[in-house]
CSV table of C-alpha atoms and ligand atoms in Angstrom, one decimal:
chain,number,residue,atom,x,y,z
A,1,MET,CA,0.0,0.0,0.0
A,2,SER,CA,1.3,3.5,-0.7
A,3,THR,CA,0.1,6.2,1.6
A,4,VAL,CA,-1.6,9.1,-0.2
A,5,LYS,CA,0.9,12.0,0.1
A,6,PHE,CA,-0.3,15.6,0.6
A,7,TYR,CA,1.1,18.4,-1.5
A,8,CYS,CA,1.6,20.5,1.7
A,9,PRO,CA,3.7,18.3,3.9
A,10,ASP,CA,2.7,20.0,7.1
A,11,GLN,CA,-0.9,19.1,6.3
A,12,GLN,CA,-0.2,15.4,6.1
A,13,VAL,CA,-2.9,13.6,8.1
A,14,PRO,CA,-4.5,10.2,7.9
A,15,LEU,CA,-6.9,10.0,5.1
A,16,GLU,CA,-10.1,8.0,5.3
A,17,MET,CA,-10.3,5.4,2.5
A,18,HIS,CA,-14.0,5.1,2.8
A,19,LYS,CA,-17.0,7.4,2.9
A,20,VAL,CA,-19.7,7.7,5.6
A,21,ARG,CA,-23.2,6.6,4.6
A,22,VAL,CA,-25.0,6.0,7.8
A,23,VAL,CA,-24.6,8.3,10.9
A,24,GLN,CA,-25.7,8.4,14.5
A,25,LYS,CA,-26.4,11.6,16.3
A,26,LEU,CA,-24.2,12.3,19.3
A,27,PHE,CA,-25.0,14.3,22.4
A,28,LEU,CA,-22.6,16.1,24.8
A,29,PRO,CA,-24.2,16.9,28.2
A,30,PRO,CA,-22.9,20.0,30.0
A,31,VAL,CA,-19.9,19.5,32.3
A,32,GLU,CA,-22.0,19.7,35.6
A,33,GLU,CA,-24.2,17.0,34.3
A,34,ARG,CA,-21.2,14.9,33.2
A,35,MET,CA,-19.9,15.0,36.8
A,36,ARG,CA,-23.3,13.9,38.1
A,37,LYS,CA,-23.6,11.1,35.5
A,38,MET,CA,-20.0,9.9,36.3
A,39,ASN,CA,-21.0,9.6,40.0
A,40,GLU,CA,-24.3,7.9,39.2
A,41,ALA,CA,-22.1,5.4,37.3
A,42,GLY,CA,-19.9,4.8,40.3
A,43,ASN,CA,-16.9,6.4,38.6
A,44,ASN,CA,-16.8,3.4,36.4
A,45,THR,CA,-17.0,4.2,32.7
A,46,PHE,CA,-18.5,0.8,32.0
A,47,LEU,CA,-21.6,1.9,33.9
A,48,LEU,CA,-22.2,5.1,31.9
A,49,GLN,CA,-25.2,5.2,29.6
A,50,ASN,CA,-24.2,5.6,26.0
A,51,LYS,CA,-26.7,8.5,25.5
A,52,ASP,CA,-24.5,10.5,27.9
A,53,VAL,CA,-21.3,9.8,26.0
A,54,PHE,CA,-20.0,12.0,23.2
A,55,MET,CA,-17.0,9.9,22.1
A,56,ASP,CA,-17.3,6.3,23.1
A,57,MET,CA,-13.6,5.2,23.3
A,58,LEU,CA,-14.3,2.4,25.8
A,59,THR,CA,-13.5,-0.4,23.4
A,60,ASP,CA,-13.2,-1.5,19.8
A,61,SER,CA,-15.3,-4.6,20.7
A,62,GLY,CA,-18.4,-5.0,18.6
A,63,VAL,CA,-18.5,-1.3,17.7
A,64,ASN,CA,-16.4,-1.1,14.5
A,65,ALA,CA,-18.1,0.4,11.5
A,66,MET,CA,-19.3,-2.3,9.1
A,67,SER,CA,-19.0,-2.2,5.3
A,68,ASP,CA,-21.6,-2.0,2.6
A,69,ASN,CA,-20.6,-5.5,1.5
A,70,GLN,CA,-21.1,-6.9,5.1
A,71,MET,CA,-24.5,-5.3,5.3
A,72,ALA,CA,-25.4,-6.8,2.0
A,73,ALA,CA,-24.3,-10.2,3.0
A,74,MET,CA,-26.3,-10.0,6.2
A,75,MET,CA,-29.5,-9.9,4.1
A,76,GLN,CA,-28.8,-13.4,2.7
A,77,ALA,CA,-28.4,-15.0,6.2
A,78,ASP,CA,-29.8,-18.5,6.2
A,79,ASP,CA,-31.6,-18.6,9.5
A,80,SER,CA,-31.8,-22.3,10.3
A,81,TYR,CA,-30.9,-24.0,13.6
A,82,ALA,CA,-28.8,-26.7,11.9
A,83,GLY,CA,-27.0,-27.0,8.6
A,84,SER,CA,-27.4,-23.4,7.5
A,85,GLU,CA,-25.8,-22.1,4.3
A,86,THR,CA,-24.5,-19.2,6.3
A,87,CYS,CA,-22.3,-21.5,8.3
A,88,ASN,CA,-20.9,-23.1,5.1
A,89,ARG,CA,-20.1,-19.7,3.7
A,90,LEU,CA,-18.3,-18.8,7.0
A,91,LEU,CA,-16.3,-22.1,6.9
A,92,LYS,CA,-15.3,-21.4,3.4
A,93,SER,CA,-14.0,-17.9,4.2
A,94,ILE,CA,-12.1,-19.2,7.3
A,95,GLU,CA,-10.5,-21.9,5.2
A,96,ASP,CA,-9.6,-19.4,2.5
A,97,VAL,CA,-8.0,-17.0,5.0
A,98,PHE,CA,-6.4,-19.3,7.6
A,99,GLY,CA,-6.2,-22.6,5.7
A,100,MET,CA,-7.9,-24.3,8.6
A,101,LYS,CA,-10.7,-26.8,8.0
A,102,TYR,CA,-12.4,-27.2,11.4
A,103,PHE,CA,-14.4,-24.5,13.1
A,104,LEU,CA,-16.2,-24.4,16.5
A,105,PRO,CA,-18.5,-21.3,16.7
A,106,ALA,CA,-18.9,-19.4,19.9
A,107,HIS,CA,-20.8,-16.3,21.0
A,108,GLN,CA,-17.6,-14.3,21.6
A,109,GLY,CA,-13.9,-14.5,22.4
A,110,ARG,CA,-14.3,-15.3,26.1
A,111,ALA,CA,-16.6,-18.1,25.3
A,112,CYS,CA,-13.7,-19.7,23.3
A,113,GLU,CA,-11.5,-19.1,26.3
A,114,ASN,CA,-14.0,-20.9,28.5
A,115,ILE,CA,-14.1,-23.9,26.2
A,116,LEU,CA,-10.3,-24.0,25.9
A,117,ALA,CA,-9.8,-23.8,29.7
A,118,GLU,CA,-12.5,-26.3,30.5
A,119,THR,CA,-11.0,-28.8,28.0
A,120,PHE,CA,-7.3,-28.4,28.5
A,121,VAL,CA,-6.4,-26.7,31.9
A,122,LYS,CA,-6.1,-28.8,35.1
A,123,PRO,CA,-5.3,-27.6,38.6
A,124,GLY,CA,-1.6,-26.8,38.9
A,125,ASP,CA,-1.1,-26.2,35.2
A,126,VAL,CA,0.8,-23.2,33.9
A,127,VAL,CA,-0.2,-21.3,30.7
A,128,PRO,CA,2.7,-19.2,29.4
A,129,MET,CA,1.7,-16.2,27.3
A,130,ASN,CA,3.2,-12.9,26.2
A,131,PHE,CA,0.7,-11.1,28.3
A,132,HIS,CA,-2.6,-12.0,30.0
A,133,PHE,CA,-6.0,-10.7,29.0
A,134,THR,CA,-8.6,-10.2,31.7
A,135,THR,CA,-11.1,-12.8,30.6
A,136,THR,CA,-8.4,-15.3,29.6
A,137,LYS,CA,-6.8,-15.2,33.0
A,138,ALA,CA,-10.1,-15.5,34.8
A,139,HIS,CA,-11.0,-18.6,32.8
A,140,ILE,CA,-7.6,-20.2,33.4
A,141,THR,CA,-7.5,-19.5,37.1
A,142,ARG,CA,-11.1,-20.6,37.5
A,143,MET,CA,-9.9,-24.1,36.4
A,144,GLY,CA,-7.0,-24.0,38.9
A,145,GLY,CA,-4.3,-23.1,36.5
A,146,SER,CA,-2.0,-20.1,36.5
A,147,VAL,CA,-0.7,-17.7,33.9
A,148,GLU,CA,3.0,-16.8,33.3
A,149,GLU,CA,3.7,-13.6,31.4
A,150,LEU,CA,6.7,-13.7,29.2
A,151,VAL,CA,6.7,-10.5,27.3
A,152,ILE,CA,10.1,-8.9,26.5
A,153,PRO,CA,11.1,-6.3,29.0
A,154,GLU,CA,10.7,-3.5,26.4
A,155,GLY,CA,7.0,-4.3,26.4
A,156,LEU,CA,6.5,-3.0,29.9
A,157,GLU,CA,8.4,0.2,29.3
A,158,PRO,CA,5.9,2.9,28.5
A,159,LYS,CA,8.3,4.5,26.0
A,160,ASN,CA,10.5,2.3,24.0
A,161,ASP,CA,11.1,2.3,20.2
A,162,HIS,CA,10.9,-1.5,19.9
A,163,PRO,CA,8.5,-2.1,16.9
A,164,PHE,CA,7.2,-5.3,18.4
A,165,LYS,CA,6.8,-4.7,22.2
A,166,GLY,CA,4.4,-7.7,22.4
A,167,ASN,CA,7.1,-10.2,21.5
A,168,PHE,CA,7.7,-13.2,23.7
A,169,ASP,CA,11.0,-13.3,25.6
A,170,ILE,CA,12.1,-16.6,23.9
A,171,PRO,CA,14.9,-17.5,26.5
A,172,ARG,CA,12.4,-17.1,29.3
A,173,LEU,CA,9.8,-19.3,27.5
A,174,GLU,CA,12.5,-22.0,27.2
A,175,ALA,CA,13.5,-21.6,30.8
A,176,LEU,CA,9.9,-21.9,32.0
A,177,ILE,CA,9.3,-25.1,30.0
A,178,GLU,CA,12.5,-26.5,31.5
A,179,LYS,CA,11.4,-25.5,35.0
A,180,VAL,CA,7.7,-26.6,35.1
A,181,GLY,CA,7.9,-29.4,32.5
A,182,ALA,CA,6.0,-29.6,29.2
A,183,ASN,CA,3.4,-32.0,30.8
A,184,HIS,CA,2.2,-29.1,33.1
A,185,ILE,CA,1.8,-26.7,30.2
A,186,PRO,CA,-1.5,-27.4,28.4
A,187,PHE,CA,-0.7,-24.8,25.8
A,188,VAL,CA,1.2,-21.6,25.1
A,189,ARG,CA,-1.0,-18.7,24.3
A,190,ILE,CA,0.2,-16.1,21.8
A,191,GLU,CA,-1.9,-12.9,22.0
A,192,ALA,CA,-1.7,-10.9,18.8
A,193,GLY,CA,-1.9,-7.1,19.3
A,194,THR,CA,-1.2,-7.5,23.0
A,195,ASN,CA,-4.1,-5.7,24.5
A,196,LEU,CA,-3.2,-4.7,28.1
A,197,ILE,CA,0.2,-3.3,27.3
A,198,GLY,CA,-1.2,-0.9,24.7
A,199,GLY,CA,-2.2,-3.0,21.7
A,200,GLN,CA,1.4,-3.8,21.0
A,201,PRO,CA,2.2,-6.3,18.2
A,202,LEU,CA,4.4,-9.3,17.9
A,203,SER,CA,6.6,-9.9,14.9
A,204,LEU,CA,5.9,-12.8,12.6
A,205,ASP,CA,9.4,-14.1,13.3
A,206,ASN,CA,8.8,-14.1,17.0
A,207,MET,CA,5.4,-15.9,16.7
A,208,LEU,CA,7.0,-18.5,14.5
A,209,LYS,CA,9.8,-19.1,16.9
A,210,VAL,CA,7.3,-19.6,19.7
A,211,ALA,CA,5.4,-22.1,17.5
A,212,ALA,CA,8.7,-24.0,16.8
A,213,ILE,CA,9.5,-24.2,20.5
A,214,CYS,CA,6.0,-25.6,21.2
A,215,LYS,CA,6.5,-28.2,18.5
A,216,LYS,CA,9.9,-29.2,19.9
A,217,HIS,CA,8.3,-29.9,23.3
A,218,GLY,CA,5.0,-31.3,22.1
A,219,ILE,CA,3.1,-28.4,23.6
A,220,MET,CA,0.0,-27.0,21.8
A,221,SER,CA,0.3,-23.5,20.3
A,222,VAL,CA,-2.7,-21.3,20.6
A,223,LEU,CA,-3.1,-18.0,18.9
A,224,ASP,CA,-5.5,-15.5,20.3
A,225,ALA,CA,-6.3,-13.7,17.0
A,226,SER,CA,-8.8,-11.2,18.4
A,227,LEU,CA,-6.4,-8.3,17.7
A,228,LEU,CA,-4.7,-9.9,14.7
A,229,GLN,CA,-6.0,-7.3,12.3
A,230,ASP,CA,-3.8,-4.5,13.6
A,231,ASN,CA,-0.9,-6.9,14.2
A,232,LEU,CA,-0.9,-7.9,10.6
A,233,TYR,CA,-0.7,-4.3,9.5
A,234,PHE,CA,2.3,-3.7,11.9
A,235,ILE,CA,4.0,-6.8,10.5
A,236,LYS,CA,3.6,-5.6,7.0
A,237,THR,CA,4.8,-2.1,7.8
A,238,ARG,CA,7.5,-2.7,10.5
A,239,GLU,CA,9.0,-6.1,9.8
A,240,ALA,CA,11.6,-5.8,7.0
A,241,ALA,CA,11.4,-9.4,6.0
A,242,CYS,CA,7.6,-9.1,5.4
A,243,LYS,CA,7.7,-5.9,3.4
A,244,TYR,CA,6.9,-7.6,0.1
A,245,MET,CA,4.5,-10.2,1.5
A,246,SER,CA,0.8,-9.7,1.1
A,247,ILE,CA,-1.4,-9.6,4.2
A,248,ARG,CA,-2.8,-13.0,3.0
A,249,GLU,CA,0.7,-14.5,2.8
A,250,ILE,CA,1.6,-13.2,6.3
A,251,THR,CA,-1.6,-14.6,7.7
A,252,ARG,CA,-1.1,-18.0,6.1
A,253,LYS,CA,2.5,-18.2,7.1
A,254,LEU,CA,1.4,-17.7,10.7
A,255,SER,CA,-1.7,-19.8,10.8
A,256,ASP,CA,0.1,-22.8,9.1
A,257,GLN,CA,2.3,-23.1,12.3
A,258,MET,CA,-0.5,-22.8,14.9
A,259,ASP,CA,-2.3,-25.8,16.4
A,260,LEU,CA,-5.3,-23.7,17.4
A,261,ILE,CA,-6.5,-20.2,16.7
A,262,TYR,CA,-9.4,-18.5,18.5
A,263,PHE,CA,-10.8,-15.1,18.1
A,264,SER,CA,-13.4,-12.6,19.1
A,265,SER,CA,-15.2,-11.4,16.0
A,266,ARG,CA,-16.3,-8.3,17.9
A,267,LYS,CA,-12.7,-7.3,16.9
A,268,LEU,CA,-11.5,-9.6,14.1
A,269,GLY,CA,-13.9,-9.4,11.2
A,270,PHE,CA,-15.7,-6.2,12.1
A,271,SER,CA,-18.7,-8.1,13.4
A,272,ARG,CA,-19.8,-10.0,16.6
A,273,GLY,CA,-19.3,-13.6,17.6
A,274,GLY,CA,-16.2,-15.7,17.7
A,275,GLY,CA,-14.8,-19.2,17.2
A,276,ILE,CA,-12.0,-21.7,17.5
A,277,ILE,CA,-10.3,-23.1,14.4
A,278,SER,CA,-7.8,-25.8,13.7
A,279,ASN,CA,-6.5,-28.3,11.2
A,280,ASN,CA,-6.2,-30.9,14.0
A,281,GLU,CA,-9.4,-32.9,14.1
A,282,SER,CA,-8.5,-34.6,17.4
A,283,LEU,CA,-8.1,-31.3,19.2
A,284,ILE,CA,-11.4,-30.1,17.9
A,285,LEU,CA,-13.2,-33.3,18.9
A,286,LYS,CA,-12.1,-32.8,22.5
A,287,MET,CA,-13.9,-29.5,22.6
A,288,LYS,CA,-16.8,-30.2,20.3
A,289,ALA,CA,-19.3,-31.4,22.9
A,290,LEU,CA,-19.0,-28.3,24.9
A,291,ILE,CA,-20.2,-26.1,22.1
A,292,PRO,CA,-23.9,-27.2,22.2
A,293,LEU,CA,-23.6,-27.3,26.0
A,294,PHE,CA,-22.5,-23.7,26.5
A,295,GLU,CA,-22.9,-21.9,23.2
A,296,GLY,CA,-25.5,-23.3,20.8
A,297,PHE,CA,-25.7,-25.9,18.0
A,298,LEU,CA,-22.5,-26.5,16.0
A,299,THR,CA,-23.6,-24.4,13.0
A,300,TYR,CA,-24.1,-21.2,15.0
A,301,GLY,CA,-22.6,-21.5,18.5
A,302,GLY,CA,-24.7,-18.7,20.0
A,303,MET,CA,-24.0,-16.3,17.2
A,304,GLU,CA,-26.8,-14.6,15.3
A,305,VAL,CA,-26.6,-15.8,11.7
A,306,ARG,CA,-26.4,-12.3,10.2
A,307,SER,CA,-23.3,-11.7,12.3
A,308,MET,CA,-21.8,-14.9,10.8
A,309,GLU,CA,-22.4,-13.6,7.3
A,310,ALA,CA,-20.7,-10.3,8.3
A,311,ILE,CA,-17.7,-12.2,9.7
A,312,ALA,CA,-17.3,-14.2,6.4
A,313,VAL,CA,-17.0,-10.9,4.5
A,314,GLY,CA,-15.1,-9.1,7.3
A,315,LEU,CA,-12.4,-11.7,7.3
A,316,GLN,CA,-11.9,-11.2,3.6
A,317,GLU,CA,-11.8,-7.5,4.1
A,318,THR,CA,-9.2,-8.0,6.8
A,319,MET,CA,-6.9,-9.2,4.0
A,320,ASP,CA,-7.0,-5.7,2.4
A,321,GLU,CA,-4.2,-3.6,3.7
A,322,GLU,CA,-6.0,-0.3,2.8
A,323,ILE,CA,-8.9,-1.4,5.0
A,324,ILE,CA,-6.8,-2.6,8.0
A,325,SER,CA,-4.6,0.5,7.9
A,326,GLN,CA,-7.4,2.8,9.0
A,327,GLY,CA,-7.3,1.8,12.7
A,328,PRO,CA,-3.6,2.1,13.2
A,329,ILE,CA,-3.2,5.4,11.3
A,330,PHE,CA,-5.9,7.2,13.3
A,331,ILE,CA,-4.5,5.9,16.5
A,332,GLU,CA,-1.0,7.0,15.5
A,333,GLN,CA,-2.4,10.5,14.8
A,334,LEU,CA,-3.9,10.7,18.3
A,335,VAL,CA,-0.8,9.5,19.9
A,336,LYS,CA,1.4,11.9,17.9
A,337,GLU,CA,-0.7,14.9,18.8
A,338,LEU,CA,-0.8,14.0,22.5
A,339,ASP,CA,2.9,13.2,22.6
A,340,ALA,CA,3.6,16.6,21.0
A,341,TYR,CA,1.6,18.2,23.9
A,342,GLY,CA,3.8,16.4,26.4
A,343,VAL,CA,1.1,13.9,27.5
A,344,PRO,CA,2.8,10.7,28.6
A,345,MET,CA,1.7,8.1,26.0
A,346,ILE,CA,2.6,4.5,25.4
A,347,THR,CA,4.8,4.6,22.3
A,348,PRO,CA,5.2,3.5,19.7
A,349,ALA,CA,1.5,3.7,19.0
A,350,GLY,CA,-0.1,0.3,18.9
A,351,GLY,CA,-3.4,-1.0,17.6
A,352,LEU,CA,-6.9,-0.9,19.3
A,353,GLY,CA,-6.5,2.6,20.7
A,354,ALA,CA,-4.2,5.3,22.2
A,355,HIS,CA,-3.0,4.5,25.7
A,356,ILE,CA,-2.1,7.2,28.3
A,357,ASN,CA,0.4,6.3,31.0
A,358,ALA,CA,-1.7,7.3,34.0
A,359,SER,CA,1.2,6.7,36.5
A,360,GLU,CA,3.2,9.5,34.8
A,361,PHE,CA,0.1,11.7,34.1
A,362,LEU,CA,-0.7,11.6,37.9
A,363,PRO,CA,2.7,11.1,39.5
A,364,GLY,CA,2.6,10.3,43.2
A,365,MET,CA,-0.9,8.9,43.1
A,366,PRO,CA,-0.6,5.4,44.7
A,367,HIS,CA,-1.9,2.3,42.9
A,368,ASP,CA,-4.6,1.9,45.5
A,369,GLN,CA,-6.1,5.2,44.6
A,370,TYR,CA,-6.4,3.9,41.1
A,371,PRO,CA,-4.8,6.5,38.9
A,372,ALA,CA,-6.0,5.0,35.6
A,373,GLY,CA,-9.6,4.9,37.0
A,374,ALA,CA,-9.4,8.4,38.3
A,375,LEU,CA,-8.1,9.6,34.9
A,376,ALA,CA,-10.9,7.8,33.1
A,377,ALA,CA,-13.5,9.6,35.4
A,378,ALA,CA,-11.8,12.9,34.9
A,379,LEU,CA,-11.7,12.6,31.1
A,380,TYR,CA,-15.4,11.9,31.0
A,381,ILE,CA,-16.0,15.0,33.1
A,382,ALA,CA,-13.7,17.1,30.9
A,383,GLY,CA,-15.0,16.0,27.5
A,384,GLY,CA,-17.8,13.4,27.6
A,385,ILE,CA,-15.1,11.0,26.4
A,386,ARG,CA,-15.5,7.4,27.7
A,387,GLY,CA,-12.1,5.6,28.0
A,388,MET,CA,-11.4,2.4,29.8
A,389,GLU,CA,-9.3,1.8,32.9
A,390,ARG,CA,-6.6,-0.7,32.1
A,391,GLY,CA,-4.6,-0.7,35.3
A,392,THR,CA,-5.0,-2.0,38.9
A,393,ILE,CA,-8.8,-2.0,38.9
A,394,SER,CA,-8.7,-4.3,35.9
A,395,GLU,CA,-6.5,-6.8,37.8
A,396,GLN,CA,-7.7,-9.6,40.0
A,397,ARG,CA,-6.8,-9.5,43.7
A,398,ASN,CA,-4.1,-12.0,44.8
A,399,VAL,CA,-5.5,-15.2,46.4
A,400,ASP,CA,-4.7,-13.8,49.9
A,401,GLY,CA,-6.9,-10.8,49.1
A,402,THR,CA,-4.2,-8.2,48.7
A,403,GLU,CA,-4.2,-5.9,45.7
A,404,ARG,CA,-2.2,-7.0,42.6
A,405,TYR,CA,-0.8,-3.7,41.3
A,406,ALA,CA,-0.8,-3.5,37.5
A,407,GLU,CA,2.6,-3.3,35.8
A,408,LEU,CA,1.2,-0.4,33.7
A,409,GLU,CA,-1.6,2.0,34.8
A,410,LEU,CA,-3.2,2.8,31.5
A,411,LEU,CA,-6.1,4.8,30.3
A,412,ARG,CA,-7.1,3.3,27.0
A,413,LEU,CA,-8.8,5.5,24.4
A,414,ALA,CA,-10.0,2.9,21.9
A,415,CYS,CA,-10.5,3.9,18.3
A,416,PRO,CA,-13.2,1.6,16.9
A,417,ARG,CA,-12.3,1.2,13.3
A,418,ARG,CA,-13.7,3.7,10.8
A,419,VAL,CA,-16.0,5.3,13.4
A,420,PHE,CA,-14.4,8.6,14.3
A,421,THR,CA,-13.5,11.5,12.0
A,422,LEU,CA,-10.3,13.4,12.3
A,423,SER,CA,-11.9,16.4,13.9
A,424,GLN,CA,-13.3,14.2,16.7
A,425,ILE,CA,-9.8,12.8,17.2
A,426,LYS,CA,-8.6,16.3,17.5
A,427,TYR,CA,-11.3,17.2,20.0
A,428,CYS,CA,-10.2,14.2,22.1
A,429,ALA,CA,-6.5,15.4,22.0
A,430,ASP,CA,-7.6,18.9,23.0
A,431,ARG,CA,-9.6,17.8,26.1
A,432,VAL,CA,-6.8,15.4,27.2
A,433,LYS,CA,-4.3,18.3,26.8
A,434,TRP,CA,-6.6,20.5,29.0
A,435,LEU,CA,-6.8,17.8,31.6
A,436,TYR,CA,-3.0,17.4,31.5
A,437,ASP,CA,-2.5,21.1,32.1
A,438,ASN,CA,-4.9,20.7,35.1
A,439,ARG,CA,-3.7,17.4,36.4
A,440,HIS,CA,-2.9,18.8,39.8
A,441,LEU,CA,-6.7,19.0,40.3
A,442,ILE,CA,-7.3,15.2,39.8
A,443,GLY,CA,-7.6,13.1,42.9
A,444,GLY,CA,-8.0,9.4,43.6
A,445,LEU,CA,-10.9,6.9,43.9
A,446,GLN,CA,-11.9,4.4,46.5
A,447,TRP,CA,-14.2,1.4,46.4
A,448,GLU,CA,-17.8,1.6,47.3
A,449,GLU,CA,-18.8,-1.8,45.9
A,450,GLU,CA,-16.1,-4.3,44.8
A,451,PRO,CA,-17.3,-7.5,43.1
A,452,GLU,CA,-15.2,-10.6,43.5
A,453,VAL,CA,-15.0,-11.6,39.8
A,454,LEU,CA,-14.0,-9.2,37.0
A,455,ARG,CA,-14.6,-6.3,39.3
A,456,PHE,CA,-13.8,-3.6,36.7
A,457,PHE,CA,-17.0,-4.4,34.8
A,458,PHE,CA,-19.5,-3.4,37.4
A,459,GLY,CA,-17.6,-2.3,40.5
A,460,ARG,CA,-18.5,1.2,42.0
A,461,LEU,CA,-16.0,3.8,43.3
A,462,LYS,CA,-16.2,7.3,44.7
A,463,PRO,CA,-13.9,10.2,44.5
A,464,ILE,CA,-11.6,10.8,47.5
A,465,GLY,CA,-12.5,14.4,48.5
A,466,ASP,CA,-14.1,17.1,46.3
A,467,TRP,CA,-11.6,17.1,43.4
A,468,GLN,CA,-14.3,16.6,40.8
A,469,GLU,CA,-16.2,19.8,41.8
A,470,LYS,CA,-12.9,21.7,41.5
A,471,LEU,CA,-12.3,20.2,38.1
A,472,VAL,CA,-15.8,21.3,36.9
A,473,ALA,CA,-15.2,24.8,38.3
A,474,LYS,CA,-11.9,25.1,36.4
A,475,PHE,CA,-13.6,23.9,33.2
A,476,ARG,CA,-16.2,26.6,33.5
A,477,SER,CA,-13.7,29.3,34.1
A,478,ASP,CA,-11.5,28.2,31.1
A,479,PHE,CA,-14.3,27.3,28.6
A,480,GLY,CA,-17.1,29.6,29.6
A,481,ASP,CA,-20.4,28.3,28.3
A,482,SER,CA,-18.9,25.7,26.0
A,483,LEU,CA,-20.3,22.2,26.4
B,1,F0G,N1,-8.7,-11.7,23.7
B,1,F0G,C1,-8.4,-10.4,23.5
B,1,F0G,C2,-7.0,-10.1,23.1
B,1,F0G,C3,-9.3,-9.4,23.7
B,1,F0G,O1,-8.9,-8.1,23.5
B,1,F0G,C4,-10.6,-9.8,24.1
B,1,F0G,C5,-11.6,-8.7,24.3
B,1,F0G,C6,-10.9,-11.1,24.3
B,1,F0G,C7,-10.0,-12.1,24.1
B,1,F0G,C8,-12.3,-11.5,24.7
B,1,F0G,O2,-13.2,-11.4,23.6
B,1,F0G,O3,-14.8,-9.6,24.4
B,1,F0G,O4,-15.4,-11.1,22.5
B,1,F0G,O5,-15.3,-12.0,24.8
B,1,F0G,N2,-11.4,-7.5,24.5
B,1,F0G,C9,-12.4,-6.5,24.7
B,1,F0G,C10,-11.7,-5.2,25.0
B,1,F0G,C11,-13.4,-6.8,25.7
B,1,F0G,O6,-12.4,-4.2,25.2
B,1,F0G,O7,-10.5,-5.1,25.0
B,1,F0G,P1,-14.7,-11.0,23.8
């Protein structure tokens, strides 16, 4: 792909390679109301009502813009419980993209994780991975297993030029296998587009090395391909050896070496749903019976057939570099603008969204006042922008009940693909910059209601002191009657 170059170099911005044909009206409540809404929502952005949100940057999950071809395909969905033509079309698309014959449908990514953990994880088992994802870890620990994170040290440095900060630390993987023994490792999980460290990619070379180690030790390799789309783009643009390979070739080179791949189609394929795929029939047979038990019959697995048609087309569109570039180039623009304003960002820009380093944004705020959560609440108040806490609140407590402090306290500003315009991205950068200049006003949070499992989804917190009132007063004095 060649980037469209602008005649005036200082005007070079990401260019949308699509046009908007359906829109949704947005509302921005006044700042006083935003503070009230944030507190009604327990200072948890998951609990806000979307009608009160101007820019929904919570997630890229299930909220990416769909294409005209996807919508057209949805009209031909074959809505039958068993043996639907829709399922056959999806199978064909999966085989075409990944070269894998077997497919177990599931209602979304975590459902695949449930099936994998139920089938393969026993008490005392260890599952190595470059980095955990919240739901993945919850399913593995629920079965009595544990997670070992083996990302390279650069991955945990907020600023480091490494192009593939999600890479596995290969010597540590080998040492771990040596230490715990291959028979206690049900699988190695490779998470493309490493979510919790800022959507950071792995190189093709690194993933193939991990697969080779797995083969050598007879351990199953599992690719979480939920965020593969952005990762493919980064391989193409950052990995010299892949510069002349097509996205299809890169995908096949990777999938040919994986025993199992699972994905959330809320991300991969611009749709909803998910699935587990493989070329190894015996692995599939071990899991097969759980699909009708937990998900739905084998031809839909809890998915709505129209979503399945959209995945079939979305996977093909994922092979188009011009389409998959749109997420990363808009994220890069946001990161670039904020970085230039001096806001501490995770760099290089990754996929999924822009990530603010809340520890540095709010220096001195202890982990147990939840800097990333406090920043998320403050940004909603400042701009009606809904980000997601990806820090200590998103962690599980240790078994002894003590807090497990996150390695990185991040506020994630997801950029659902093809959803925001450039001026909205600029608005977001502007409000974050204002907040950064007023960061001394931001205080911490404390729990009001803390659920035991996946507490970040519906836990409630309250501000420590009256910092939010002060923030609102400063907003009014700086912005006058602006929303
Ligand atoms: N794996 C990764 C890497 C993910 O990012 C997610 C979801 C899942 C698995 C689970 O998939 O949501 O379909 O059940 N990430 C969403 C997010 C929730 O906002 O980052 P799911």
